[in-house]
Amino acid sequence: EDLGKHLGYLPQNVELFAGTVRENIARFRDDATDAAIVEAARQAHAHDLILALPQGYETQLGNFGTYLSGGQRQRIALARALYGNPKLLVLDEPNSALDSEGEAALIWAIKAATVKGAATLVVSHQPQIVNACDNLVIMRNGAIEHHGPKDTILEQLRQENARNNVMAMKRESGANV
């Protein structure tokens, strides 16, 4: 319980729990304040979508929040991960169900959490999220292929891609490779 308040987790398959939006964001903590809950929702850019729900923060989600869209569930779960300004955020495929507006909000939220001192670990197959990262680890078949500062790694990948394209063109033209 003590460790949990320092961690924020957004799983790949978002599960919301039977209860209100407020309770889900507050992780069902009895000592949660409205201000902290709204702050987390604002950080996740979920506040306006929550206010548009039938009873706002008091909307009952039922089991798993199934009547919400995938993007809505993901934004509420991001607010839950951000609740209490945790020191470590672990985000697993956090942009899998988001539209472009939701993805921009996610990137903003990651950057804002970093400014507040949080370390963020993002696992993703989607390259757009790279914009929110300072360092990258590229894995292939369970092994680290590249790691380091984002700009350095992206340049290495560009150079590798260019070399591979030249090699492919030479093979296609029948040149000795």
XYZ file of C-alpha atoms in Angstrom:
177
model
C 0.000 0.000 0.000
C 2.840 2.404 0.813
C 4.643 1.627 -2.436
C 1.469 1.853 -4.533
C 1.002 5.571 -4.029
C 4.399 6.194 -5.648
C 3.575 4.156 -8.760
C 1.249 4.915 -11.637
C 0.379 2.076 -13.998
C -1.575 2.069 -17.224
C -1.886 -1.508 -18.511
C -2.236 -2.429 -22.154
C -5.719 -3.817 -21.530
C -7.434 -1.153 -19.487
C -9.761 -2.359 -16.779
C -12.015 0.025 -14.939
C -13.795 -1.266 -11.883
C -17.416 -1.211 -10.771
C -17.793 2.140 -9.081
C -17.779 5.780 -10.077
C -15.325 7.552 -12.339
C -14.189 9.423 -9.224
C -13.501 6.189 -7.336
C -11.622 4.687 -10.268
C -9.339 7.707 -10.655
C -8.749 7.854 -6.876
C -7.892 4.143 -6.827
C -10.763 3.719 -4.357
C -8.824 5.563 -1.661
C -11.001 6.906 1.152
C -8.742 9.912 1.703
C -8.938 11.147 -1.916
C -9.787 14.796 -2.392
C -11.851 16.201 -5.229
C -8.988 18.571 -6.054
C -6.480 15.711 -6.492
C -8.933 13.721 -8.606
C -9.723 16.663 -10.880
C -6.002 17.489 -11.145
C -5.255 13.942 -12.341
C -8.137 14.100 -14.836
C -6.897 17.440 -16.140
C -3.354 16.065 -16.499
C -4.785 13.206 -18.578
C -6.953 15.655 -20.534
C -9.949 13.616 -19.404
C -11.746 16.278 -17.352
C -14.012 17.532 -20.154
C -14.907 14.041 -21.329
C -15.771 13.123 -17.721
C -17.959 16.206 -17.332
C -19.809 15.130 -20.498
C -20.755 11.785 -18.905
C -24.297 11.489 -17.495
C -23.294 12.234 -13.865
C -19.763 13.503 -14.473
C -17.339 12.188 -11.880
C -20.177 10.375 -10.099
C -21.075 8.332 -13.203
C -21.263 4.643 -12.317
C -19.046 2.656 -14.649
C -20.364 -0.821 -13.978
C -18.062 -3.752 -14.575
C -15.105 -2.700 -16.727
C -16.724 0.547 -17.970
C -17.856 -1.301 -21.076
C -20.230 1.408 -22.305
C -17.307 3.810 -22.687
C -15.194 3.813 -25.837
C -11.700 2.349 -25.673
C -10.209 5.833 -25.829
C -12.430 7.096 -22.989
C -11.470 4.127 -20.805
C -7.815 4.683 -21.598
C -7.977 8.399 -20.704
C -9.718 7.662 -17.376
C -7.158 4.936 -16.637
C -4.369 7.423 -17.466
C -5.893 9.816 -14.921
C -5.837 6.947 -12.410
C -2.147 6.327 -13.204
C -1.384 10.044 -12.730
C -3.405 10.352 -9.511
C -1.265 11.516 -6.606
C 1.692 12.533 -8.810
C 3.540 9.199 -8.615
C 7.322 9.069 -8.922
C 7.267 6.203 -11.438
C 4.804 5.823 -14.303
C 4.678 2.554 -16.220
C 2.629 2.870 -19.387
C 2.087 -0.262 -21.475
C 0.839 0.555 -24.986
C -0.746 3.758 -23.656
C -1.768 5.033 -27.085
C -3.282 1.846 -28.481
C -6.915 3.051 -28.317
C -6.360 6.788 -28.668
C -7.242 9.066 -31.542
C -4.863 11.879 -32.526
C -6.332 14.230 -29.902
C -5.974 11.572 -27.212
C -2.425 10.817 -28.285
C -1.466 14.506 -28.119
C -2.971 14.625 -24.621
C -0.983 11.529 -23.635
C 2.289 13.048 -24.836
C 1.513 16.256 -22.962
C 0.697 14.269 -19.804
C 3.959 12.311 -19.999
C 5.978 15.492 -20.431
C 4.103 17.208 -17.566
C 4.713 14.217 -15.255
C 8.411 14.330 -16.136
C 8.577 18.020 -15.268
C 7.029 17.131 -11.877
C 9.866 14.665 -11.296
C 8.325 11.370 -12.409
C 10.322 8.767 -14.259
C 8.226 7.287 -17.054
C 8.655 3.922 -18.708
C 6.646 3.586 -21.915
C 6.288 0.270 -23.732
C 4.973 0.752 -27.244
C 5.019 -0.603 -30.768
C 3.737 2.713 -32.108
C 6.493 5.173 -33.061
C 4.434 8.343 -32.461
C 4.953 8.090 -28.707
C 8.703 8.600 -29.206
C 8.021 12.356 -29.160
C 7.434 12.144 -25.420
C 10.640 10.233 -24.666
C 14.140 11.351 -23.752
C 15.793 7.921 -24.043
C 14.943 4.871 -26.115
C 15.508 1.161 -25.796
C 14.796 -0.722 -29.015
C 14.252 -4.445 -28.541
C 13.997 -7.200 -31.108
C 13.283 -10.837 -30.259
C 13.688 -10.128 -26.543
C 17.156 -8.585 -26.856
C 18.215 -4.939 -26.644
C 19.251 -3.792 -30.097
C 19.762 -0.067 -29.359
C 19.636 2.121 -26.262
C 20.498 5.685 -25.432
C 19.346 9.282 -25.970
C 16.388 9.540 -28.344
C 18.121 11.726 -30.942
C 21.200 9.475 -31.041
C 19.129 6.321 -31.455
C 16.904 7.861 -34.134
C 20.001 8.933 -36.092
C 21.459 5.414 -35.801
C 18.182 3.976 -37.087
C 18.122 6.451 -40.001
C 21.685 5.501 -40.969
C 20.912 1.775 -40.748
C 17.790 2.250 -42.849
C 19.752 4.193 -45.481
C 22.442 1.458 -45.615
C 19.782 -1.237 -45.911
C 18.060 0.670 -48.736
C 21.351 1.026 -50.652
C 22.056 -2.695 -50.200
C 18.558 -3.584 -51.420
C 18.897 -1.352 -54.497
C 22.262 -2.920 -55.334
C 20.787 -6.417 -55.013
C 17.861 -5.476 -57.251
C 20.170 -4.028 -59.902
C 22.360 -7.132 -59.816
C 25.404 -5.253 -58.559
C 27.987 -7.069 -56.471
C 27.209 -6.494 -52.817
